[in-house]
């Protein structure tokens, strides 16, 4: 949603015509999203991260595994969370993964990919 001047609010596409002739088409500003409103590239990246975390989990301490488990609903979008909370969950798991020896680097790379797709 963006706010216009005064009490006007605009949702979705807005088209303004100011004279001319033969006006056809419009410029649409949007991300690549599917019918459910999700970015398929982000969905794939999150899916890959979840797969890698499942492989990493046996290498973690019980406390770290519990933190990862608690972070997953926010990371995957299952839990309603604002972008800041999702980023915090990703950074928390990034810290845990960075200490893991074997599978840590691929998880770190997957988290960086998700963060990049989220714009941060």
mmCIF file of C-alpha atoms in Angstrom:
data_model
loop_
_atom_site.group_PDB
_atom_site.id
_atom_site.type_symbol
_atom_site.label_atom_id
_atom_site.label_comp_id
_atom_site.label_asym_id
_atom_site.label_seq_id
_atom_site.Cartn_x
_atom_site.Cartn_y
_atom_site.Cartn_z
ATOM 1 C CA UNK A 1 0.000 0.000 0.000
ATOM 2 C CA UNK A 2 1.259 3.480 -0.704
ATOM 3 C CA UNK A 3 -0.181 6.723 0.451
ATOM 4 C CA UNK A 4 -0.967 9.423 -2.024
ATOM 5 C CA UNK A 5 -1.700 13.054 -1.257
ATOM 6 C CA UNK A 6 -4.361 13.896 1.311
ATOM 7 C CA UNK A 7 -6.481 10.950 2.367
ATOM 8 C CA UNK A 8 -6.042 8.973 -0.847
ATOM 9 C CA UNK A 9 -4.678 5.469 -0.529
ATOM 10 C CA UNK A 10 -3.732 3.266 -3.443
ATOM 11 C CA UNK A 11 -3.795 -0.541 -3.408
ATOM 12 C CA UNK A 12 -2.414 -2.444 -6.374
ATOM 13 C CA UNK A 13 -1.993 -0.928 -9.812
ATOM 14 C CA UNK A 14 -2.994 2.657 -10.551
ATOM 15 C CA UNK A 15 -3.444 4.073 -14.037
ATOM 16 C CA UNK A 16 -3.556 7.817 -14.704
ATOM 17 C CA UNK A 17 -4.273 9.112 -18.200
ATOM 18 C CA UNK A 18 -3.346 12.694 -19.010
ATOM 19 C CA UNK A 19 -4.398 13.444 -22.569
ATOM 20 C CA UNK A 20 -2.794 11.980 -25.645
ATOM 21 C CA UNK A 21 -4.203 9.483 -28.070
ATOM 22 C CA UNK A 22 -3.667 5.816 -28.773
ATOM 23 C CA UNK A 23 -2.659 5.129 -25.181
ATOM 24 C CA UNK A 24 -2.333 1.383 -24.724
ATOM 25 C CA UNK A 25 -0.845 -0.752 -22.008
ATOM 26 C CA UNK A 26 0.577 0.173 -18.637
ATOM 27 C CA UNK A 27 3.762 -0.361 -16.685
ATOM 28 C CA UNK A 28 3.294 -2.871 -13.875
ATOM 29 C CA UNK A 29 5.789 -2.882 -11.022
ATOM 30 C CA UNK A 30 5.814 -6.296 -9.355
ATOM 31 C CA UNK A 31 8.040 -9.070 -8.140
ATOM 32 C CA UNK A 32 7.963 -12.501 -9.676
ATOM 33 C CA UNK A 33 5.129 -14.082 -7.680
ATOM 34 C CA UNK A 34 2.897 -17.096 -8.180
ATOM 35 C CA UNK A 35 -0.897 -17.247 -7.796
ATOM 36 C CA UNK A 36 -0.564 -17.568 -4.015
ATOM 37 C CA UNK A 37 1.438 -14.313 -3.900
ATOM 38 C CA UNK A 38 4.739 -16.074 -3.202
ATOM 39 C CA UNK A 39 8.048 -15.614 -4.953
ATOM 40 C CA UNK A 40 8.843 -19.086 -6.380
ATOM 41 C CA UNK A 41 12.591 -18.459 -6.239
ATOM 42 C CA UNK A 42 12.315 -17.580 -2.545
ATOM 43 C CA UNK A 43 10.129 -20.638 -1.915
ATOM 44 C CA UNK A 44 12.778 -22.874 -3.561
ATOM 45 C CA UNK A 45 15.589 -21.255 -1.558
ATOM 46 C CA UNK A 46 13.690 -21.681 1.722
ATOM 47 C CA UNK A 47 12.903 -25.299 0.804
ATOM 48 C CA UNK A 48 16.589 -25.973 0.184
ATOM 49 C CA UNK A 49 17.486 -24.329 3.494
ATOM 50 C CA UNK A 50 14.954 -26.491 5.353
ATOM 51 C CA UNK A 51 16.400 -29.614 3.682
ATOM 52 C CA UNK A 52 19.946 -28.651 4.689
ATOM 53 C CA UNK A 53 18.873 -27.853 8.237
ATOM 54 C CA UNK A 54 17.312 -31.323 8.534
ATOM 55 C CA UNK A 55 20.694 -32.789 7.586
ATOM 56 C CA UNK A 56 22.536 -30.474 9.978
ATOM 57 C CA UNK A 57 20.245 -31.051 12.961
ATOM 58 C CA UNK A 58 21.871 -34.361 14.132
ATOM 59 C CA UNK A 59 25.213 -32.542 14.424
ATOM 60 C CA UNK A 60 23.780 -29.891 16.756
ATOM 61 C CA UNK A 61 23.559 -29.843 20.519
ATOM 62 C CA UNK A 62 20.080 -30.297 21.958
ATOM 63 C CA UNK A 63 19.920 -26.571 22.786
ATOM 64 C CA UNK A 64 20.963 -25.483 19.280
ATOM 65 C CA UNK A 65 18.547 -27.947 17.669
ATOM 66 C CA UNK A 66 15.764 -26.480 19.820
ATOM 67 C CA UNK A 67 16.629 -22.942 18.654
ATOM 68 C CA UNK A 68 16.649 -24.066 15.010
ATOM 69 C CA UNK A 69 13.291 -25.822 15.488
ATOM 70 C CA UNK A 70 11.795 -22.691 17.060
ATOM 71 C CA UNK A 71 13.133 -20.534 14.210
ATOM 72 C CA UNK A 72 11.801 -22.684 11.360
ATOM 73 C CA UNK A 73 8.149 -21.532 11.408
ATOM 74 C CA UNK A 74 9.292 -17.910 11.132
ATOM 75 C CA UNK A 75 11.853 -18.689 8.419
ATOM 76 C CA UNK A 76 9.412 -20.717 6.328
ATOM 77 C CA UNK A 77 6.600 -18.206 6.723
ATOM 78 C CA UNK A 78 4.341 -20.673 8.547
ATOM 79 C CA UNK A 79 4.224 -18.263 11.473
ATOM 80 C CA UNK A 80 3.003 -14.737 10.794
ATOM 81 C CA UNK A 81 6.065 -12.573 11.304
ATOM 82 C CA UNK A 82 7.214 -9.190 10.184
ATOM 83 C CA UNK A 83 10.316 -9.078 7.948
ATOM 84 C CA UNK A 84 12.548 -8.015 10.850
ATOM 85 C CA UNK A 85 11.599 -11.095 12.862
ATOM 86 C CA UNK A 86 12.224 -13.366 9.869
ATOM 87 C CA UNK A 87 15.644 -11.794 9.365
ATOM 88 C CA UNK A 88 16.438 -12.257 13.080
ATOM 89 C CA UNK A 89 15.486 -15.937 12.871
ATOM 90 C CA UNK A 90 17.692 -16.378 9.800
ATOM 91 C CA UNK A 91 20.610 -14.634 11.508
ATOM 92 C CA UNK A 92 20.185 -16.780 14.627
ATOM 93 C CA UNK A 93 20.315 -19.979 12.567
ATOM 94 C CA UNK A 94 23.228 -18.522 10.567
ATOM 95 C CA UNK A 95 25.193 -18.158 13.815
ATOM 96 C CA UNK A 96 24.502 -21.749 14.808
ATOM 97 C CA UNK A 97 25.310 -23.103 11.333
ATOM 98 C CA UNK A 98 28.554 -21.151 11.133
ATOM 99 C CA UNK A 99 29.877 -23.195 14.069
ATOM 100 C CA UNK A 100 28.997 -26.556 12.518
ATOM 101 C CA UNK A 101 31.886 -28.197 10.752
ATOM 102 C CA UNK A 102 30.667 -30.414 7.909
ATOM 103 C CA UNK A 103 27.257 -29.111 6.885
ATOM 104 C CA UNK A 104 27.616 -25.602 8.259
ATOM 105 C CA UNK A 105 29.016 -23.939 5.107
ATOM 106 C CA UNK A 106 26.186 -25.109 2.794
ATOM 107 C CA UNK A 107 23.603 -23.966 5.354
ATOM 108 C CA UNK A 108 25.319 -20.588 5.657
ATOM 109 C CA UNK A 109 25.278 -20.239 1.850
ATOM 110 C CA UNK A 110 21.578 -21.182 1.750
ATOM 111 C CA UNK A 111 20.745 -18.612 4.437
ATOM 112 C CA UNK A 112 22.657 -15.932 2.542
ATOM 113 C CA UNK A 113 20.660 -16.834 -0.569
ATOM 114 C CA UNK A 114 17.350 -16.467 1.299
ATOM 115 C CA UNK A 115 18.484 -13.167 2.832
ATOM 116 C CA UNK A 116 19.448 -11.898 -0.616
ATOM 117 C CA UNK A 117 16.007 -12.777 -1.985
ATOM 118 C CA UNK A 118 14.403 -11.014 0.968
ATOM 119 C CA UNK A 119 16.402 -7.904 0.149
ATOM 120 C CA UNK A 120 18.838 -7.979 2.988
#
